[in-house]
mmCIF file of C-alpha atoms in Angstrom:
data_model
loop_
_atom_site.group_PDB
_atom_site.id
_atom_site.type_symbol
_atom_site.label_atom_id
_atom_site.label_comp_id
_atom_site.label_asym_id
_atom_site.label_seq_id
_atom_site.Cartn_x
_atom_site.Cartn_y
_atom_site.Cartn_z
ATOM 1 C CA MET A 25 -0.001 -0.125 -0.082
ATOM 2 C CA ASP A 26 1.365 3.480 -0.984
ATOM 3 C CA LYS A 27 2.004 5.959 1.726
ATOM 4 C CA THR A 28 1.005 9.101 -0.412
ATOM 5 C CA ARG A 29 -1.012 11.544 1.674
ATOM 6 C CA ASN A 30 -4.298 12.464 0.818
ATOM 7 C CA SER A 31 -3.536 15.938 -1.145
ATOM 8 C CA PHE A 32 -6.762 15.977 -3.391
ATOM 9 C CA ASP A 33 -10.324 16.594 -2.417
ATOM 10 C CA CYS A 34 -13.311 16.265 -4.561
ATOM 11 C CA ARG A 35 -14.733 19.417 -2.863
ATOM 12 C CA PHE A 36 -11.752 21.333 -4.243
ATOM 13 C CA HIS A 37 -13.352 24.566 -5.808
ATOM 14 C CA LEU A 38 -11.094 26.660 -7.634
ATOM 15 C CA ASP A 39 -13.921 28.491 -9.253
ATOM 16 C CA LEU A 40 -14.948 29.525 -5.695
ATOM 17 C CA ILE A 41 -11.583 30.481 -4.656
ATOM 18 C CA LEU A 42 -11.321 32.702 -7.543
ATOM 19 C CA GLN A 43 -14.752 34.215 -6.749
ATOM 20 C CA ILE A 44 -13.841 34.938 -3.339
ATOM 21 C CA LEU A 45 -10.787 36.558 -4.257
ATOM 22 C CA LYS A 46 -12.618 38.976 -6.927
ATOM 23 C CA LYS A 47 -15.468 39.617 -4.479
ATOM 24 C CA CYS A 48 -12.681 40.759 -1.986
ATOM 25 C CA GLY A 49 -11.245 42.903 -4.418
ATOM 26 C CA TYR A 50 -8.171 41.441 -5.490
ATOM 27 C CA SER A 51 -7.103 41.867 -9.129
ATOM 28 C CA ASN A 52 -5.317 38.828 -11.100
ATOM 29 C CA ASP A 53 -1.916 40.572 -10.336
ATOM 30 C CA LYS A 54 -2.391 40.396 -6.493
ATOM 31 C CA TYR A 55 -2.540 36.749 -5.656
ATOM 32 C CA TYR A 56 -0.856 33.682 -6.790
ATOM 33 C CA ILE A 57 -2.221 30.140 -6.935
ATOM 34 C CA HIS A 58 -0.233 26.926 -7.196
ATOM 35 C CA CYS A 59 -2.002 23.773 -7.837
ATOM 36 C CA ASP A 60 -0.244 20.580 -6.588
ATOM 37 C CA ALA A 61 -1.595 17.781 -8.624
ATOM 38 C CA ALA A 62 1.413 15.693 -7.900
ATOM 39 C CA LEU A 63 -0.874 12.587 -7.729
ATOM 40 C CA TYR A 64 -4.095 13.145 -9.394
ATOM 41 C CA GLY A 65 -2.622 15.373 -12.238
ATOM 42 C CA LEU A 66 -2.462 12.110 -14.251
ATOM 43 C CA ILE A 67 -5.910 10.828 -13.268
ATOM 44 C CA ILE A 68 -8.735 13.761 -13.271
ATOM 45 C CA PRO A 69 -7.971 14.304 -16.889
ATOM 46 C CA PHE A 70 -9.265 11.065 -17.826
ATOM 47 C CA ILE A 71 -12.397 10.821 -15.498
ATOM 48 C CA GLN A 72 -15.833 12.188 -16.648
ATOM 49 C CA HIS A 73 -17.564 15.255 -14.946
ATOM 50 C CA ALA A 74 -14.269 15.818 -12.903
ATOM 51 C CA LYS A 75 -13.462 19.268 -12.552
ATOM 52 C CA THR A 76 -9.923 19.864 -14.315
ATOM 53 C CA ILE A 77 -7.236 22.616 -13.969
ATOM 54 C CA THR A 78 -6.583 24.670 -16.511
ATOM 55 C CA PHE A 79 -4.412 27.802 -17.268
ATOM 56 C CA LYS A 80 -7.530 29.266 -18.931
ATOM 57 C CA LYS A 81 -8.333 30.323 -15.299
ATOM 58 C CA SER A 82 -6.060 32.637 -13.037
ATOM 59 C CA VAL A 83 -3.826 29.937 -12.233
ATOM 60 C CA GLY A 84 -0.157 30.689 -11.524
ATOM 61 C CA SER A 85 1.369 27.177 -11.884
ATOM 62 C CA VAL A 86 0.398 23.554 -11.854
ATOM 63 C CA SER A 87 2.761 20.561 -10.632
ATOM 64 C CA ILE A 88 2.549 16.942 -11.558
ATOM 65 C CA SER A 89 4.825 13.970 -9.788
ATOM 66 C CA GLY A 90 6.317 11.331 -12.551
ATOM 67 C CA HIS A 91 7.065 8.853 -9.769
ATOM 68 C CA LYS A 92 3.462 8.608 -8.212
ATOM 69 C CA PHE A 93 0.874 7.506 -10.628
ATOM 70 C CA LEU A 94 3.111 7.271 -13.241
ATOM 71 C CA GLY A 95 5.614 4.928 -11.427
ATOM 72 C CA CYS A 96 8.882 6.403 -12.706
ATOM 73 C CA PRO A 97 11.654 4.691 -10.891
ATOM 74 C CA MET A 98 13.078 7.770 -9.224
ATOM 75 C CA PRO A 99 11.606 10.805 -7.710
ATOM 76 C CA CYS A 100 10.906 13.326 -10.660
ATOM 77 C CA GLY A 101 8.099 16.044 -11.729
ATOM 78 C CA ILE A 102 6.864 18.503 -14.096
ATOM 79 C CA GLN A 103 6.094 22.039 -12.935
ATOM 80 C CA MET A 104 4.374 24.073 -15.607
ATOM 81 C CA THR A 105 3.939 27.904 -15.101
ATOM 82 C CA ARG A 106 3.090 31.026 -17.227
ATOM 83 C CA LYS A 107 5.575 32.392 -19.478
ATOM 84 C CA SER A 108 5.660 35.663 -17.738
ATOM 85 C CA TYR A 109 7.028 34.305 -14.758
ATOM 86 C CA ILE A 110 9.595 32.116 -16.646
ATOM 87 C CA SER A 111 10.849 35.170 -18.090
ATOM 88 C CA SER A 112 11.364 36.980 -15.013
ATOM 89 C CA LEU A 113 13.529 34.299 -13.468
ATOM 90 C CA SER A 114 15.494 33.060 -16.542
ATOM 91 C CA THR A 115 18.971 33.883 -17.225
ATOM 92 C CA LYS A 116 21.041 33.007 -20.538
ATOM 93 C CA ILE A 117 23.294 29.845 -19.930
ATOM 94 C CA GLU A 118 26.138 30.161 -22.535
ATOM 95 C CA TYR A 119 27.106 26.377 -22.502
ATOM 96 C CA ILE A 120 23.937 25.417 -23.476
ATOM 97 C CA ALA A 121 22.989 28.373 -25.756
ATOM 98 C CA SER A 122 19.598 29.154 -24.332
ATOM 99 C CA THR A 123 17.953 30.588 -21.265
ATOM 100 C CA ASP A 124 17.218 28.415 -18.277
ATOM 101 C CA ALA A 125 15.239 28.607 -14.888
ATOM 102 C CA THR A 126 17.036 25.973 -12.920
ATOM 103 C CA ILE A 127 19.330 26.555 -9.944
ATOM 104 C CA SER A 128 22.642 27.570 -11.338
ATOM 105 C CA GLY A 129 21.543 26.426 -14.821
ATOM 106 C CA SER A 130 21.671 22.797 -13.639
ATOM 107 C CA ARG A 131 18.985 19.826 -14.275
ATOM 108 C CA ASN A 132 18.991 16.149 -13.824
ATOM 109 C CA GLY A 133 19.359 14.756 -17.662
ATOM 110 C CA LEU A 134 17.771 11.123 -16.787
ATOM 111 C CA ALA A 135 14.282 12.239 -15.101
ATOM 112 C CA PRO A 136 12.817 13.791 -18.355
ATOM 113 C CA ILE A 137 14.058 10.657 -20.190
ATOM 114 C CA LEU A 138 12.445 8.685 -17.797
ATOM 115 C CA LEU A 139 9.485 10.610 -17.602
ATOM 116 C CA TRP A 140 9.196 10.537 -21.691
ATOM 117 C CA TYR A 141 9.721 6.926 -21.773
ATOM 118 C CA SER A 142 6.890 6.346 -19.406
ATOM 119 C CA LEU A 143 4.701 8.440 -20.900
ATOM 120 C CA CYS A 144 5.357 6.794 -24.193
ATOM 121 C CA MET A 145 4.792 3.100 -22.728
ATOM 122 C CA LYS A 146 1.383 4.173 -21.159
ATOM 123 C CA GLY A 147 0.055 6.407 -23.711
ATOM 124 C CA ARG A 148 -3.352 8.280 -23.332
ATOM 125 C CA THR A 149 -5.148 5.041 -23.171
ATOM 126 C CA GLY A 150 -2.889 3.302 -20.823
ATOM 127 C CA LEU A 151 -3.037 6.165 -18.462
ATOM 128 C CA GLN A 152 -7.016 6.444 -18.903
ATOM 129 C CA GLN A 153 -7.198 2.717 -18.182
ATOM 130 C CA ASP A 154 -5.055 3.046 -15.106
ATOM 131 C CA ALA A 155 -7.307 5.700 -13.720
ATOM 132 C CA LYS A 156 -10.547 3.866 -14.410
ATOM 133 C CA MET A 157 -9.075 0.518 -12.783
ATOM 134 C CA CYS A 158 -7.854 2.446 -9.883
ATOM 135 C CA ILE A 159 -11.227 4.426 -8.810
ATOM 136 C CA GLU A 160 -13.061 1.179 -9.500
ATOM 137 C CA ASN A 161 -10.644 -0.707 -6.909
ATOM 138 C CA ALA A 162 -10.582 1.993 -4.488
ATOM 139 C CA ARG A 163 -14.328 1.898 -4.435
ATOM 140 C CA TYR A 164 -14.451 -1.756 -3.968
ATOM 141 C CA LEU A 165 -12.102 -1.681 -1.013
ATOM 142 C CA LYS A 166 -14.289 0.966 0.456
ATOM 143 C CA GLY A 167 -17.298 -1.227 -0.286
ATOM 144 C CA GLN A 168 -15.968 -4.409 1.492
ATOM 145 C CA LEU A 169 -15.003 -2.230 4.629
ATOM 146 C CA HIS A 170 -18.410 -0.640 4.681
ATOM 147 C CA LYS A 171 -20.068 -4.222 4.469
ATOM 148 C CA ALA A 172 -17.778 -5.433 7.099
ATOM 149 C CA GLY A 173 -19.180 -2.390 9.318
ATOM 150 C CA ILE A 174 -15.766 -0.894 9.327
ATOM 151 C CA SER A 175 -15.356 2.929 9.208
ATOM 152 C CA ALA A 176 -14.062 4.032 5.761
ATOM 153 C CA MET A 177 -14.425 7.304 3.527
ATOM 154 C CA LEU A 178 -13.433 7.827 -0.059
ATOM 155 C CA ASN A 179 -14.103 11.013 -1.766
ATOM 156 C CA GLU A 180 -15.597 11.272 -5.419
ATOM 157 C CA PHE A 181 -12.873 10.724 -8.114
ATOM 158 C CA SER A 182 -10.433 9.569 -5.131
ATOM 159 C CA ILE A 183 -8.336 6.563 -4.809
ATOM 160 C CA ILE A 184 -7.251 7.177 -1.381
ATOM 161 C CA VAL A 185 -9.735 5.157 1.161
ATOM 162 C CA VAL A 186 -9.576 6.694 4.578
ATOM 163 C CA PHE A 187 -10.726 4.051 7.378
ATOM 164 C CA GLU A 188 -10.199 3.247 11.048
ATOM 165 C CA ARG A 189 -6.668 2.607 12.148
ATOM 166 C CA PRO A 190 -5.694 -1.097 12.863
ATOM 167 C CA ASN A 191 -5.201 -2.072 16.188
ATOM 168 C CA ASP A 192 -1.748 -3.753 16.025
ATOM 169 C CA HIS A 193 1.632 -1.861 15.073
ATOM 170 C CA LYS A 194 2.560 -5.160 13.573
ATOM 171 C CA PHE A 195 -0.089 -5.241 11.434
ATOM 172 C CA ILE A 196 0.403 -1.616 10.172
ATOM 173 C CA ARG A 197 4.230 -2.184 9.507
ATOM 174 C CA GLN A 198 3.200 -5.402 7.342
ATOM 175 C CA TRP A 199 0.752 -3.425 5.022
ATOM 176 C CA GLN A 200 3.099 -0.374 5.161
ATOM 177 C CA LEU A 201 -0.020 1.760 6.282
ATOM 178 C CA SER A 202 0.435 5.495 6.989
ATOM 179 C CA CYS A 203 -1.380 6.445 10.110
ATOM 180 C CA THR A 204 -2.645 9.594 11.900
ATOM 181 C CA ARG A 205 -4.938 9.630 15.285
ATOM 182 C CA ASP A 206 -7.303 6.939 14.913
ATOM 183 C CA MET A 207 -7.331 6.780 10.968
ATOM 184 C CA THR A 208 -5.178 5.149 8.234
ATOM 185 C CA HIS A 209 -5.397 5.368 4.454
ATOM 186 C CA ALA A 210 -4.703 3.078 1.592
ATOM 187 C CA VAL A 211 -3.554 4.589 -1.620
ATOM 188 C CA VAL A 212 -4.977 2.093 -4.364
ATOM 189 C CA MET A 213 -2.474 2.621 -7.143
ATOM 190 C CA PRO A 214 -1.799 0.628 -10.513
ATOM 191 C CA CYS A 215 -0.178 -1.755 -9.095
ATOM 192 C CA ILE A 216 -2.801 -2.933 -6.608
ATOM 193 C CA THR A 217 -4.878 -5.679 -7.856
ATOM 194 C CA ARG A 218 -7.954 -6.874 -6.755
ATOM 195 C CA GLU A 219 -6.316 -9.941 -5.329
ATOM 196 C CA THR A 220 -3.983 -7.743 -3.239
ATOM 197 C CA ILE A 221 -7.253 -6.014 -1.812
ATOM 198 C CA ASP A 222 -8.685 -9.330 -0.960
ATOM 199 C CA ASN A 223 -5.767 -10.451 0.562
ATOM 200 C CA PHE A 224 -5.347 -7.494 2.817
ATOM 201 C CA PHE A 225 -9.303 -7.357 3.407
ATOM 202 C CA LYS A 226 -9.194 -11.102 4.616
ATOM 203 C CA ASP A 227 -5.972 -10.203 6.681
ATOM 204 C CA LEU A 228 -7.746 -7.294 8.397
ATOM 205 C CA MET A 229 -10.756 -9.097 9.187
ATOM 206 C CA HIS A 230 -8.862 -12.053 10.661
ATOM 207 C CA GLU A 231 -6.958 -9.778 12.886
ATOM 208 C CA ARG A 232 -9.672 -7.490 13.779
ATOM 209 C CA GLU A 233 -11.511 -10.214 15.406
ATOM 210 C CA LYS A 234 -8.890 -10.708 17.748
ATOM 211 C CA TRP A 235 -8.664 -6.692 18.387
ATOM 212 C CA TYR A 236 -12.351 -6.237 19.229
ATOM 213 C CA ARG A 237 -13.653 -8.973 20.958
ATOM 214 C CA VAL A 238 -16.916 -8.777 22.658
ATOM 215 C CA GLY A 239 -16.419 -7.268 26.244
ATOM 216 C CA THR A 240 -12.889 -5.973 25.537
ATOM 217 C CA THR A 241 -12.178 -2.997 23.129
ATOM 218 C CA VAL A 242 -14.246 -1.295 20.530
ATOM 219 C CA PRO A 243 -13.723 0.267 17.435
ATOM 220 C CA PRO A 244 -12.813 4.066 17.363
ATOM 221 C CA CYS A 245 -15.233 6.775 16.458
ATOM 222 C CA LEU A 246 -14.252 8.423 13.443
ATOM 223 C CA ALA A 247 -17.152 10.969 12.931
ATOM 224 C CA ASP A 248 -15.318 13.895 13.540
ATOM 225 C CA ASP A 249 -12.867 13.261 11.018
ATOM 226 C CA ILE A 250 -14.573 11.364 8.019
ATOM 227 C CA ALA A 251 -18.033 12.322 8.863
ATOM 228 C CA SER A 252 -20.912 10.852 10.810
ATOM 229 C CA GLN A 253 -22.419 9.055 7.477
ATOM 230 C CA ASN A 254 -18.947 7.428 6.873
ATOM 231 C CA CYS A 255 -18.595 6.371 10.485
ATOM 232 C CA LEU A 256 -19.632 2.927 11.587
ATOM 233 C CA CYS A 257 -18.796 3.061 15.270
ATOM 234 C CA CYS A 258 -21.237 1.205 17.781
ATOM 235 C CA CYS A 259 -22.938 4.762 18.488
ATOM 236 C CA HIS A 260 -23.277 5.742 14.654
ATOM 237 C CA LYS A 261 -24.082 2.131 13.143
ATOM 238 C CA MET A 262 -27.708 2.444 14.466
ATOM 239 C CA CYS A 263 -28.122 5.905 12.607
ATOM 240 C CA HIS A 264 -27.557 4.539 9.163
#
């Protein structure tokens, strides 16, 4: 399971932010908006009805990682910004006979090759298939958790399932889960198959029987973190 944080929220409203800035009297030159699309930048464009990020709006820059959803073997990424910003930062580098905006005119030549290769191997069709598969598998995992009475949340168009924290450090380490307070999350990447999900779920249910035996401990309430409609603790289960 990937440890990537849940940086995307389906309630992300770029239009609303821009409306508020305009209502408060800010002109385009008085603010700068950077869109961190590290994980979802290569997912959202292939999903129908999903809100996309575009430079047709007052966005200053967008960043996308190549080592996350695309799967490049080393940390790398792309940042796109407006030409006006690049021009103010660029300097003439004599030995490459062009302008450059990187630190001291230096760059990792291998990273763009890996990005180019990965994009060529996947292609638009491959990325679209991966996005569709990951979203379907994330919904499948959330459905399995809810059927078992386990609190879980999945934002629309998201591949990150948030659910109750396992009550065993060994289990957390085994499945490489990233936890905070009473929550953990699983990022359903292209390498995560239905078989992997089923094995994880089977293991979770087997261990969970030991953690929450009758008369001992009970699962945590996550209503404040993932909303009451997603919480299936003993108090909120009766409300559904």
